[in-house]
Amino acid sequence: MIKPLTSLRFVFAFMVFMSHNILFDKGTNPFLHHLFYEGCVGVSFFFILSGFILTHVYQQGFKENKISKGAFYVARFARIYPLHILTMLIWVYMRKDHPLNEPYITNFISNVFLVQSFYPTDEIRFNTAAWSLSDEMFFYLLFPLLIAWFATMKRKFVLGFTLAGILVFFLCPIFNGTKNQEWFLYSYPPVRLLDFVLGILFYNICQSVKGQDLVKKISPTLLELSAIVLFLSFYMIAYFIPEVYRYSMWYWLPVGVFISVFYFQAGRISKFLSNDTFIWLGEISFAFYMFHAIVLWYIRRTFILLDISIDKPIIFALGLILTIVVSGLSFKYFETPANKWVKQKLSKYLLVKSSI
């Protein structure tokens, strides 16, 4: 476990929470509205971190044939699918008054198979946060192939990423203002695959440039502060950047550097983030991400039924506290045992070793 990166998962999950619970009106407080809305950068962090961490955990094992593709797929499926199905079924209950029309059934099936991000729709998405799991599952399927490609053809791998990045850069203004700009540039798995691939590249950069030596030459705490300042600078300046670029590309450099610096866990900020409480929050961050919209929906629904007018900050605070409580309970009593059970059953059925 890379403790600072584990803890930081909650920070960025909280930023996503902020983006779904904006306290300031865009018309009267545009910049403060931006600071909340821009919390969607948390998704970019998770995609890049996913590529980074999976490479850290599996790259050498794949190279030495110590880890099979089957074991990898079982581990990743067991990690995300049980909680996805639970939260999806909760959303089905929440929206039980929705007519069982064709779009509803189509989206239900696509959610079950985690392919909902491959097409745009204005219809119900169930647990909307699960769109990113559709992307993640796509990344997982390709990961062994990407690692094999990187191991044998590093230059072509980097060239492929560069050309794909340039293509997306030129597609951004074309999609600007169109109905499907957010879907294509923010949700579409082949486009967001670039974030994941960037994580693979940043991990290997950390290994090749002898980052440990760099950390010894420069104050590690200063490096961590610089990474934070770099990220916050991009976050603030994003107010002036067209949204089509902010969906992903704008944050590639600051998020990649941010993750890379804290990977070495050498500075005082890393030590602070290695506190048991922060690590626990990081461990429940997946459940926090998956449950936050559900908790907010029930809070708002409750106050509507009680005919009580409530201020946004109170909903924000209640939502945060209750989501942490629900996530902690889910992590201990559902997510962890379900992960273990699914991994054991699938490993036995597929005859793969479940050692990861």
XYZ file of C-alpha atoms in Angstrom:
356
model
C 0.000 0.000 0.000
C 1.248 3.463 -0.917
C -0.257 5.214 2.084
C -0.343 8.862 0.858
C -1.971 7.876 -2.438
C -4.513 5.764 -0.564
C -5.409 8.728 1.651
C -5.583 11.094 -1.312
C -8.274 8.927 -2.870
C -10.702 10.345 -0.331
C -9.632 13.929 -1.058
C -10.522 13.512 -4.714
C -13.687 11.537 -3.963
C -14.690 14.491 -1.789
C -14.026 16.809 -4.735
C -16.473 14.776 -6.813
C -18.939 15.123 -3.933
C -18.416 18.898 -4.106
C -19.164 18.956 -7.826
C -22.523 17.280 -7.172
C -23.440 19.552 -4.281
C -22.487 23.076 -5.371
C -23.043 25.702 -2.703
C -22.727 28.801 -4.906
C -24.875 30.037 -7.744
C -23.094 30.448 -11.063
C -24.821 33.729 -11.808
C -23.902 35.502 -8.571
C -20.652 33.740 -7.600
C -19.140 32.376 -10.830
C -15.637 31.705 -9.505
C -16.803 30.014 -6.288
C -19.253 28.002 -8.386
C -16.291 26.973 -10.550
C -14.291 25.781 -7.519
C -17.078 23.343 -6.649
C -18.038 22.353 -10.169
C -14.417 21.651 -11.097
C -14.340 18.908 -8.475
C -15.102 16.543 -11.339
C -11.305 16.496 -11.792
C -11.492 13.760 -9.172
C -12.437 11.360 -11.963
C -9.257 12.229 -13.875
C -7.273 11.577 -10.708
C -8.850 8.141 -10.284
C -8.311 7.147 -13.916
C -4.650 8.201 -13.918
C -4.104 6.708 -10.454
C -5.670 3.456 -11.626
C -3.157 3.109 -14.460
C -0.320 4.110 -12.126
C -1.187 1.715 -9.292
C -2.065 -1.257 -11.491
C 1.280 -0.874 -13.234
C 3.003 -0.698 -9.840
C 1.250 -3.853 -8.656
C 1.105 -6.011 -11.788
C 3.674 -4.944 -14.376
C 6.596 -6.943 -13.003
C 4.371 -9.923 -12.219
C 3.103 -10.050 -15.793
C 6.636 -9.680 -17.118
C 7.890 -12.612 -15.036
C 4.717 -14.689 -15.632
C 4.017 -14.758 -11.897
C 0.497 -13.374 -12.340
C -1.991 -14.725 -14.842
C -4.441 -12.601 -16.778
C -7.235 -14.670 -15.253
C -6.148 -13.822 -11.711
C -5.918 -10.164 -12.650
C -9.412 -10.069 -14.163
C -10.905 -11.914 -11.199
C -9.317 -9.478 -8.739
C -10.521 -6.392 -10.618
C -14.042 -7.751 -11.150
C -14.356 -8.673 -7.471
C -13.141 -5.197 -6.527
C -15.796 -3.142 -8.293
C -18.735 -5.319 -9.357
C -20.439 -6.279 -6.052
C -20.736 -2.648 -4.884
C -21.815 -1.588 -8.354
C -24.709 -4.066 -8.356
C -25.738 -3.125 -4.806
C -25.883 0.608 -5.542
C -27.585 0.002 -8.883
C -30.356 -2.004 -7.198
C -30.787 0.766 -4.631
C -31.289 3.203 -7.518
C -33.823 0.840 -9.094
C -35.791 0.997 -5.848
C -35.383 4.774 -5.589
C -36.804 5.201 -9.093
C -39.422 2.470 -8.826
C -42.038 4.857 -10.223
C -40.175 5.086 -13.557
C -42.054 3.486 -16.477
C -40.547 0.256 -17.768
C -39.990 1.589 -21.258
C -37.372 0.543 -23.802
C -34.709 3.119 -22.805
C -35.056 2.109 -19.152
C -34.587 -1.588 -19.939
C -31.707 -0.876 -22.330
C -29.910 1.229 -19.747
C -30.547 -1.362 -17.047
C -28.930 -4.075 -19.169
C -26.027 -1.828 -20.131
C -25.456 -1.034 -16.442
C -25.440 -4.727 -15.533
C -22.739 -5.348 -18.131
C -20.957 -2.038 -17.431
C -21.109 -0.757 -20.996
C -23.322 2.280 -20.312
C -20.596 4.809 -21.099
C -20.224 3.604 -24.675
C -23.335 5.456 -25.844
C -25.019 8.773 -25.002
C -28.497 8.916 -23.515
C -30.806 11.380 -21.814
C -32.631 8.596 -20.001
C -32.137 7.376 -16.436
C -28.616 6.117 -15.698
C -29.429 4.543 -12.294
C -26.417 5.257 -10.091
C -24.876 7.922 -12.302
C -21.473 7.565 -10.604
C -21.193 4.087 -12.109
C -20.439 5.511 -15.568
C -16.774 5.652 -14.519
C -16.852 1.937 -13.668
C -17.818 1.285 -17.266
C -14.625 3.079 -18.256
C -12.565 1.304 -15.608
C -13.765 -2.120 -16.737
C -12.728 -1.217 -20.281
C -9.296 -0.196 -18.965
C -8.972 -3.453 -17.024
C -9.757 -5.534 -20.096
C -7.020 -3.789 -22.056
C -4.442 -3.488 -19.268
C -2.559 -6.779 -19.851
C -2.336 -5.944 -23.563
C -1.154 -2.398 -22.842
C 1.525 -3.636 -20.462
C 2.727 -6.212 -23.006
C 2.823 -3.523 -25.697
C 4.745 -1.161 -23.454
C 7.253 -3.869 -22.502
C 8.084 -4.749 -26.120
C 7.607 -1.459 -27.984
C 8.065 1.493 -25.623
C 8.655 4.050 -28.365
C 5.619 2.973 -30.383
C 3.559 2.968 -27.187
C 4.545 6.556 -26.385
C 4.036 7.565 -30.025
C 0.567 6.000 -30.018
C -0.363 7.891 -26.858
C 0.986 11.155 -28.296
C -0.921 10.813 -31.575
C -4.125 9.886 -29.736
C -3.670 12.896 -27.450
C -3.201 15.210 -30.427
C -6.319 13.763 -32.054
C -8.414 14.416 -28.939
C -6.960 17.921 -28.708
C -8.236 18.728 -32.198
C -11.570 17.006 -31.564
C -12.253 19.226 -28.529
C -13.212 22.385 -30.471
C -15.201 20.294 -32.957
C -17.362 18.896 -30.147
C -17.558 22.217 -28.305
C -21.189 23.252 -27.937
C -22.586 20.003 -29.309
C -25.154 17.905 -27.492
C -22.760 15.027 -26.880
C -19.601 16.940 -25.972
C -19.652 15.870 -22.331
C -20.370 12.242 -23.166
C -17.630 11.919 -25.782
C -14.869 13.917 -24.080
C -15.679 13.119 -20.447
C -17.289 9.659 -20.406
C -16.506 7.749 -23.603
C -14.115 4.927 -22.558
C -11.722 5.006 -25.577
C -11.147 8.741 -24.994
C -10.664 8.408 -21.235
C -8.321 5.481 -21.844
C -5.675 8.169 -22.394
C -5.878 9.128 -18.703
C -5.315 5.502 -17.731
C -2.410 5.103 -20.174
C -0.874 8.277 -18.775
C -0.817 6.611 -15.371
C 1.155 3.717 -16.881
C 3.620 6.167 -18.404
C 4.072 8.229 -15.238
C 4.782 5.107 -13.187
C 7.477 4.009 -15.603
C 8.923 7.525 -15.664
C 9.210 7.336 -11.881
C 11.167 4.108 -12.258
C 13.401 5.218 -15.117
C 14.453 8.643 -13.850
C 15.527 7.232 -10.492
C 13.027 9.312 -8.619
C 14.409 8.244 -5.269
C 17.672 9.987 -6.118
C 15.758 13.108 -7.123
C 13.893 13.078 -3.830
C 17.217 12.879 -1.972
C 18.667 15.854 -3.886
C 15.636 18.084 -3.387
C 13.678 18.501 -0.177
C 10.870 15.904 -0.444
C 8.512 18.192 1.442
C 9.297 21.000 -0.991
C 8.550 18.638 -3.882
C 5.207 17.726 -2.349
C 4.316 21.371 -1.761
C 5.316 22.165 -5.351
C 3.082 19.371 -6.649
C 0.158 20.736 -4.636
C 0.792 24.298 -5.862
C 1.038 23.068 -9.462
C -2.269 21.226 -9.183
C -4.062 24.112 -7.450
C -2.720 26.549 -10.052
C -4.196 24.471 -12.876
C -7.400 24.111 -10.848
C -7.769 27.875 -10.442
C -6.695 28.808 -13.971
C -9.183 26.283 -15.344
C -11.813 28.985 -14.790
C -10.469 30.642 -17.958
C -10.042 27.423 -19.995
C -12.792 26.088 -22.309
C -14.641 23.246 -20.638
C -13.978 20.814 -23.491
C -10.290 20.773 -22.542
C -10.963 20.593 -18.803
C -12.807 17.296 -19.112
C -9.459 15.525 -19.118
C -6.463 16.939 -21.008
C -6.003 20.086 -18.935
C -5.241 18.030 -15.837
C -2.930 15.400 -17.316
C 0.291 17.133 -16.269
C -0.647 18.392 -12.763
C -2.407 15.166 -11.730
C 0.351 12.955 -13.150
C 3.046 14.955 -11.349
C 0.938 15.031 -8.170
C 0.582 11.242 -8.096
C 4.224 10.679 -8.995
C 5.561 12.921 -6.228
C 3.407 11.360 -3.503
C 4.276 7.878 -4.771
C 7.695 8.285 -3.119
C 5.999 9.089 0.239
C 9.110 10.878 1.487
C 7.984 14.319 2.667
C 6.200 15.568 5.747
C 2.898 15.874 3.910
C 3.132 12.184 2.996
C 3.797 11.330 6.609
C 0.766 13.389 7.617
C -1.361 11.573 5.034
C -0.113 8.219 6.331
C -2.184 8.661 9.488
C -4.505 5.689 10.126
C -7.615 7.879 9.946
C -6.696 9.244 6.527
C -5.847 5.770 5.278
C -9.243 4.511 6.452
C -10.958 7.348 4.629
C -9.000 6.410 1.523
C -10.061 2.786 1.869
C -13.749 3.723 1.998
C -13.381 6.237 -0.856
C -14.790 3.837 -3.471
C -17.917 3.301 -1.382
C -18.034 7.054 -0.692
C -17.957 7.735 -4.426
C -20.628 5.133 -5.175
C -22.994 6.100 -2.336
C -22.720 9.902 -2.240
C -25.401 10.628 -4.859
C -27.751 8.106 -3.234
C -27.332 9.669 0.208
C -27.832 13.194 -1.174
C -30.974 12.050 -3.013
C -32.493 10.597 0.181
C -31.622 13.681 2.234
C -33.231 16.038 -0.255
C -36.211 13.705 -0.690
C -36.738 13.547 3.074
C -36.824 17.328 3.476
C -39.199 17.643 0.507
C -41.604 15.086 2.014
C -41.415 16.850 5.371
C -42.027 20.166 3.591
C -38.966 21.654 5.262
C -36.874 24.261 3.525
C -33.203 23.635 4.215
C -30.090 25.613 3.317
C -27.510 24.141 0.951
C -24.651 24.130 3.514
C -26.713 21.971 5.872
C -27.476 19.463 3.111
C -23.777 19.499 2.215
C -22.701 18.782 5.815
C -25.372 16.132 6.372
C -24.558 14.512 3.060
C -20.862 14.383 3.846
C -21.293 12.921 7.332
C -23.932 10.362 6.342
C -22.043 9.280 3.241
C -18.927 8.631 5.346
C -20.996 6.600 7.822
C -22.743 4.592 5.099
C -19.436 4.055 3.264
C -17.682 2.859 6.408
C -20.450 0.350 7.115
C -20.507 -0.770 3.491
C -16.745 -1.218 3.378
C -16.676 -3.358 6.510
C -19.873 -5.375 6.190
C -20.436 -5.610 2.432
C -17.585 -4.495 0.193
C -14.743 -6.370 1.896
C -16.561 -9.707 2.460
C -18.242 -9.540 -0.979
C -14.876 -8.889 -2.611
C -13.388 -11.910 -0.867
C -16.372 -14.153 -1.636
C -16.548 -13.245 -5.341
C -12.791 -13.671 -5.715
C -12.896 -17.121 -4.103
C -15.876 -18.309 -6.166
C -14.581 -17.027 -9.481
C -11.052 -18.275 -8.822
C -12.400 -21.739 -8.090
C -14.728 -21.701 -11.092
C -12.102 -20.406 -13.512
C -9.303 -22.469 -11.913
C -7.024 -19.482 -11.339
C -4.864 -18.732 -8.329
C -6.363 -15.928 -6.228
C -3.200 -14.600 -4.615
C -3.738 -10.908 -5.382
